[in-house]
Short mmCIF file of C-alpha atoms in Angstrom, two decimals:
data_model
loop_
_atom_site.label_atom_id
_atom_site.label_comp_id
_atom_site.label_asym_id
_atom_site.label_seq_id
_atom_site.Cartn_x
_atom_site.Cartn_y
_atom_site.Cartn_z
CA UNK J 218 -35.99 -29.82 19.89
CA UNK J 219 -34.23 -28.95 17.10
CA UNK J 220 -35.49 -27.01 14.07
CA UNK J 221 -35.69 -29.52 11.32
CA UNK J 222 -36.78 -26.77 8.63
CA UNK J 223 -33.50 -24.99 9.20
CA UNK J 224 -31.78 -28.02 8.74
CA UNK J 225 -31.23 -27.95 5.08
CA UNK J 226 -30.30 -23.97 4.95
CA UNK J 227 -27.21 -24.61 7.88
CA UNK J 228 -25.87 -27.62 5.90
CA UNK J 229 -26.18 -25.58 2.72
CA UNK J 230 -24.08 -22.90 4.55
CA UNK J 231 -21.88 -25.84 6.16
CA UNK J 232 -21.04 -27.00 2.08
CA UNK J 233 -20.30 -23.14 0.89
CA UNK J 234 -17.88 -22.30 3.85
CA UNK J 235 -15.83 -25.67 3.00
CA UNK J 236 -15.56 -24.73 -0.08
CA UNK J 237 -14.39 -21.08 0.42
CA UNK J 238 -11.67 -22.84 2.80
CA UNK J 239 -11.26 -25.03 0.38
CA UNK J 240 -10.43 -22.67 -2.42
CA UNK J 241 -8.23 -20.07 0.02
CA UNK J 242 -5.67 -23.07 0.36
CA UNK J 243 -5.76 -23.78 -3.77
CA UNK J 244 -5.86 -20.23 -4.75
CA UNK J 245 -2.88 -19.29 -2.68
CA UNK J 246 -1.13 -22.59 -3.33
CA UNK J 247 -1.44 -22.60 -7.34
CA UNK J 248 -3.73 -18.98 -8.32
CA UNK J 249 -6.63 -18.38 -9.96
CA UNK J 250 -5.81 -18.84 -13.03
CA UNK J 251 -4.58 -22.42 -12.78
CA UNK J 252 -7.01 -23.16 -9.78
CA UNK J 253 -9.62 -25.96 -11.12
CA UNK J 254 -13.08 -26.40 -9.78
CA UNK J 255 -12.24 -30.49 -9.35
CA UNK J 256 -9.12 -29.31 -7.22
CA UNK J 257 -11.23 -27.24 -5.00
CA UNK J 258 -13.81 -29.99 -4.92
CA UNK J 259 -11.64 -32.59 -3.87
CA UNK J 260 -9.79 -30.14 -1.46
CA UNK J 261 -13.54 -29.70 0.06
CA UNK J 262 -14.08 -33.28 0.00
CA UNK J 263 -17.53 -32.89 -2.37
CA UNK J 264 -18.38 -33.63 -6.06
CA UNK J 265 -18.51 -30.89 -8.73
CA UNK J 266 -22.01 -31.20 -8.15
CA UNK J 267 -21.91 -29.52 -4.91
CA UNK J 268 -19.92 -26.86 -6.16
CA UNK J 269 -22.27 -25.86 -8.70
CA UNK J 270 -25.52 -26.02 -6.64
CA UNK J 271 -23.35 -23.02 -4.17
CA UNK J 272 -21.67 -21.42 -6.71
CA UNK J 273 -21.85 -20.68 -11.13
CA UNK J 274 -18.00 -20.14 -11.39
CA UNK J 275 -14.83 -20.57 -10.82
CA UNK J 276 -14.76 -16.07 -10.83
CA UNK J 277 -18.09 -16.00 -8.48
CA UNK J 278 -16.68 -17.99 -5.51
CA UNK J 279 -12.80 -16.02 -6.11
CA UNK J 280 -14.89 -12.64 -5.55
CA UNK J 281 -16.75 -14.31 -2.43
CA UNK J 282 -13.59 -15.45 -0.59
CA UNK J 283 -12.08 -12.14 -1.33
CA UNK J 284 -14.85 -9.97 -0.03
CA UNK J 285 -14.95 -12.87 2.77
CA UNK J 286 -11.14 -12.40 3.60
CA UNK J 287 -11.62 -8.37 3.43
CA UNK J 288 -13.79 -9.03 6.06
CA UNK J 289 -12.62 -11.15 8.42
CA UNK J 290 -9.10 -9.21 8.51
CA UNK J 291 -11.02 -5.98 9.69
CA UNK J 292 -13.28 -8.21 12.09
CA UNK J 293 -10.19 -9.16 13.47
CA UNK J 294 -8.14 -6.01 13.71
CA UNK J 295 -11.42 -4.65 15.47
CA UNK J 296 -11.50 -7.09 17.91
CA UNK J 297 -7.52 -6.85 18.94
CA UNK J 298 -8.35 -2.85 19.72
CA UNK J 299 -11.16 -4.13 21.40
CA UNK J 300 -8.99 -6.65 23.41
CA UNK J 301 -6.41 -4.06 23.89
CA UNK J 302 -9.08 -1.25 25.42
CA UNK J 303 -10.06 -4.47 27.55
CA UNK J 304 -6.56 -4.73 28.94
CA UNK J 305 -6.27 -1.19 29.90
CA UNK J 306 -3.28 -0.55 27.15
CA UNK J 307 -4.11 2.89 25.98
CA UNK J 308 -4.54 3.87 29.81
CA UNK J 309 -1.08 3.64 30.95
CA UNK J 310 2.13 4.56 28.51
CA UNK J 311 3.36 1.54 27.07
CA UNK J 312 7.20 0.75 27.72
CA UNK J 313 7.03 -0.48 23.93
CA UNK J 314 4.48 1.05 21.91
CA UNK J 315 5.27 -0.68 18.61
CA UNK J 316 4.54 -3.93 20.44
CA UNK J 317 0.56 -3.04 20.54
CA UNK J 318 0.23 -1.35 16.89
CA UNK J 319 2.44 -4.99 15.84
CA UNK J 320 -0.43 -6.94 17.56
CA UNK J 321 -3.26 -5.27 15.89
CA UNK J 322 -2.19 -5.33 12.49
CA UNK J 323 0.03 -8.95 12.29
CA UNK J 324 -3.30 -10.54 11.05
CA UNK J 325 -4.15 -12.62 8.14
CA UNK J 326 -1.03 -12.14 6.43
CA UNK J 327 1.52 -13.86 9.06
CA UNK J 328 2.29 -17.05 7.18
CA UNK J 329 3.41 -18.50 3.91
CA UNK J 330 -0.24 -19.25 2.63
CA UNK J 331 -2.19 -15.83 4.04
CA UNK J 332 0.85 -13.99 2.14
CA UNK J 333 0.16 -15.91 -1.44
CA UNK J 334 -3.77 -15.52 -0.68
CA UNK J 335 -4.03 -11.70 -0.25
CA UNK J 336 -1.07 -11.36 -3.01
CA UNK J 337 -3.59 -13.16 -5.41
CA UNK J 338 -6.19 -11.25 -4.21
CA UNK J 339 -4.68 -8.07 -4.87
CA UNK J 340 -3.64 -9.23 -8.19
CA UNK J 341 -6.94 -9.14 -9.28
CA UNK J 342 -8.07 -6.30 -7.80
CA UNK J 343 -6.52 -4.55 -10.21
CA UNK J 344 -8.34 -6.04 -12.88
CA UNK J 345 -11.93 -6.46 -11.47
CA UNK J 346 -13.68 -3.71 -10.35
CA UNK J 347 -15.48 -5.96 -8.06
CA UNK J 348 -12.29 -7.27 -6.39
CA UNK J 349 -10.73 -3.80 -6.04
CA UNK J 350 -13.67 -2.38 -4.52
CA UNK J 351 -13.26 -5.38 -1.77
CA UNK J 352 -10.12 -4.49 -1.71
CA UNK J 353 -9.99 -0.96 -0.83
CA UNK J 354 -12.74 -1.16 1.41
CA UNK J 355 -10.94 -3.32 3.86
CA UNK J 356 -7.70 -1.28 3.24
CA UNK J 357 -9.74 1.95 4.21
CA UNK J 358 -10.84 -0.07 7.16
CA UNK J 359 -7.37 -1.37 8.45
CA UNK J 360 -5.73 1.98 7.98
CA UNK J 361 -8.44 3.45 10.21
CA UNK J 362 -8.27 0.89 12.61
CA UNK J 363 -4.25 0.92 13.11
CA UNK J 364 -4.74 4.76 13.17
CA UNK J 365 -7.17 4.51 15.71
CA UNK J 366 -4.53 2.77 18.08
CA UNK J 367 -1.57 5.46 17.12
CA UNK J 368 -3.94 8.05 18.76
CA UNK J 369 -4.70 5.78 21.72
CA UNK J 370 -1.00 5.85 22.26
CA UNK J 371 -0.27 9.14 21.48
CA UNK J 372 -2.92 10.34 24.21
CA UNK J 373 -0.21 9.00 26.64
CA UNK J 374 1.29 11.87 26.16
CA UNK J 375 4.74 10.42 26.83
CA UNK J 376 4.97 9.30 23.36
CA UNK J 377 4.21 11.40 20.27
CA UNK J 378 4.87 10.35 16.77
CA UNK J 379 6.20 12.53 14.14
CA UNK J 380 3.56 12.48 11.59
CA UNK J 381 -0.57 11.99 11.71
CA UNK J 382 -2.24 9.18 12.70
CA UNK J 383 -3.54 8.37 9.29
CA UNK J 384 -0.42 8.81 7.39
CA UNK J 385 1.63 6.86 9.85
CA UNK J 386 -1.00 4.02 9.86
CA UNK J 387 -0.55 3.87 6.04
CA UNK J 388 3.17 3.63 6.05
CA UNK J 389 3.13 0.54 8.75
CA UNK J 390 0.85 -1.37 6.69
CA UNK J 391 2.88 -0.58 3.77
CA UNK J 392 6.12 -2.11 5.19
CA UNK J 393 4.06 -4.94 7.39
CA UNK J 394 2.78 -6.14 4.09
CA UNK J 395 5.65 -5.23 1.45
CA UNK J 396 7.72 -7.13 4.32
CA UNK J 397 5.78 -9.73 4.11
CA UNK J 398 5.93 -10.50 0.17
CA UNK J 399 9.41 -10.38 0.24
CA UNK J 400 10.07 -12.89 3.53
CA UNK J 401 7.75 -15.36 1.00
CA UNK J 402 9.99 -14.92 -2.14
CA UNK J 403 13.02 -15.08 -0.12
CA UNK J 404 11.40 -18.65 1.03
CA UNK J 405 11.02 -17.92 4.65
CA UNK J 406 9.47 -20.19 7.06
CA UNK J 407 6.57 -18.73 9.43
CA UNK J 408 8.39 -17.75 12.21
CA UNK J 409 10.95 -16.57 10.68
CA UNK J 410 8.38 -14.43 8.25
CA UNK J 411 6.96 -12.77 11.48
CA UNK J 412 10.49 -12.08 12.53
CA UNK J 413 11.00 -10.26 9.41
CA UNK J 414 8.00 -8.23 9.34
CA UNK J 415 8.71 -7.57 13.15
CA UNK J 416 12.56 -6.47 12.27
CA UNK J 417 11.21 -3.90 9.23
CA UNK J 418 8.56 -2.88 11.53
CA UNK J 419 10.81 -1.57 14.05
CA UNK J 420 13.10 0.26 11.72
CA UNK J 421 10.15 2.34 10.75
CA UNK J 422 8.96 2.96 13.82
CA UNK J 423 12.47 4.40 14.99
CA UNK J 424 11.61 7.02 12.30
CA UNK J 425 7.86 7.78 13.29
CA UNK J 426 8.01 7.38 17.30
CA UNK J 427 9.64 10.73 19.00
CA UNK J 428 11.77 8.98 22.49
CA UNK J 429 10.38 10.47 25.22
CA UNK J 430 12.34 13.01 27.22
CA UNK J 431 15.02 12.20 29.64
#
């Protein structure tokens, strides 16, 4: 039988989450800034009174998507190394190691509308304290996590990289994401976004990844 007292709390949680989906799409389609609370409302399907029973502002359901977001890109990252232990790909040397560091970190930002989201996001991180400190957190978090997979590799012992862990983590996400900005402004389609962030990608990795040996 089911619990009719927790009834009302799910469905309140049911109303907030549409309306955090809700406002990822209108944020990244239009910004903040131009963003209304009726547009996310309708987006949502709910009244303006629904908004304001979940959230005050406009600003207070902006920094909860963005600490949302922050989260759900390291969830993921974390579970891709997890899936990647699973498969038994730091055991053997991998005939293309940039394949499995491309896996981990092509998350969240690997179409048009993920790009214009975490662009806006970062936009005003720089402005609100609140937003950077999101921000940096998750950073600090997917840097570890793509390092973490660099020294899997590396413990192959086949393939050795020419700088630390850390510092080579840093400079992938760099070009994954600067890569990324640019494939929008240049108008790219999806797929042809990923290809681009694949293509740049691969040229740094031909400076970080020492061949092995003949």
């Amino acid at each position: 039988m089911a619990d009719s007292s927790a009834t009302p709390s799910r469905r309140r949680e049911a109303t907030r989450q549409k309306l955090l989906d809700a406002a990822a799409l209108v944020f990244a389609e239009v910004g903040l800034a131009a963003a209304s609370v009726e547009a996310v409302c309708e987006r949502a399907g709910f009244t303006r009174g629904a908004f304001y029973s979940n959230f005050e502002t406009k600003e207070e359901l902006f920094l909860e998507l963005a600490a949302q977001v922050a989260r759900s890109r390291v969830a993921t990252v974390r579970q891709r190394v997890a899936g990647l232990e699973r498969d038994g790909a730091f055991s053997r040397v991998p005939p293309h190691p940039l394949e499995i560091i491309q896996q981990a970190i092509d998350v969240s930002a690997d179409d048009r509308l993920g790009v214009l989201l975490m662009s806006e996001i970062r936009i005003h991180a720089l402005r609100t304290p609140a937003v950077a400190a999101a921000f940096l957190a998750q950073d600090e978090e997917m840097r570890h996590s793509v390092a973490q997979i660099i020294d899997d590799i590396a413990r192959a012992k086949v393939i050795s990289f020419r700088m630390p862990a850390a510092e080579a983590a840093a400079l992938m996400l760099t070009v994954w994401e600067g890569a990324s900005v640019r494939g929008v402004m240049a108008g790219l389609d999806d797929a042809e976004l990923r290809q681009r962030t694949d293509e740049e990608l691969a040229r740094v990795a031909e400076l970080l990844i020492d061949a092995p040996s003949a």
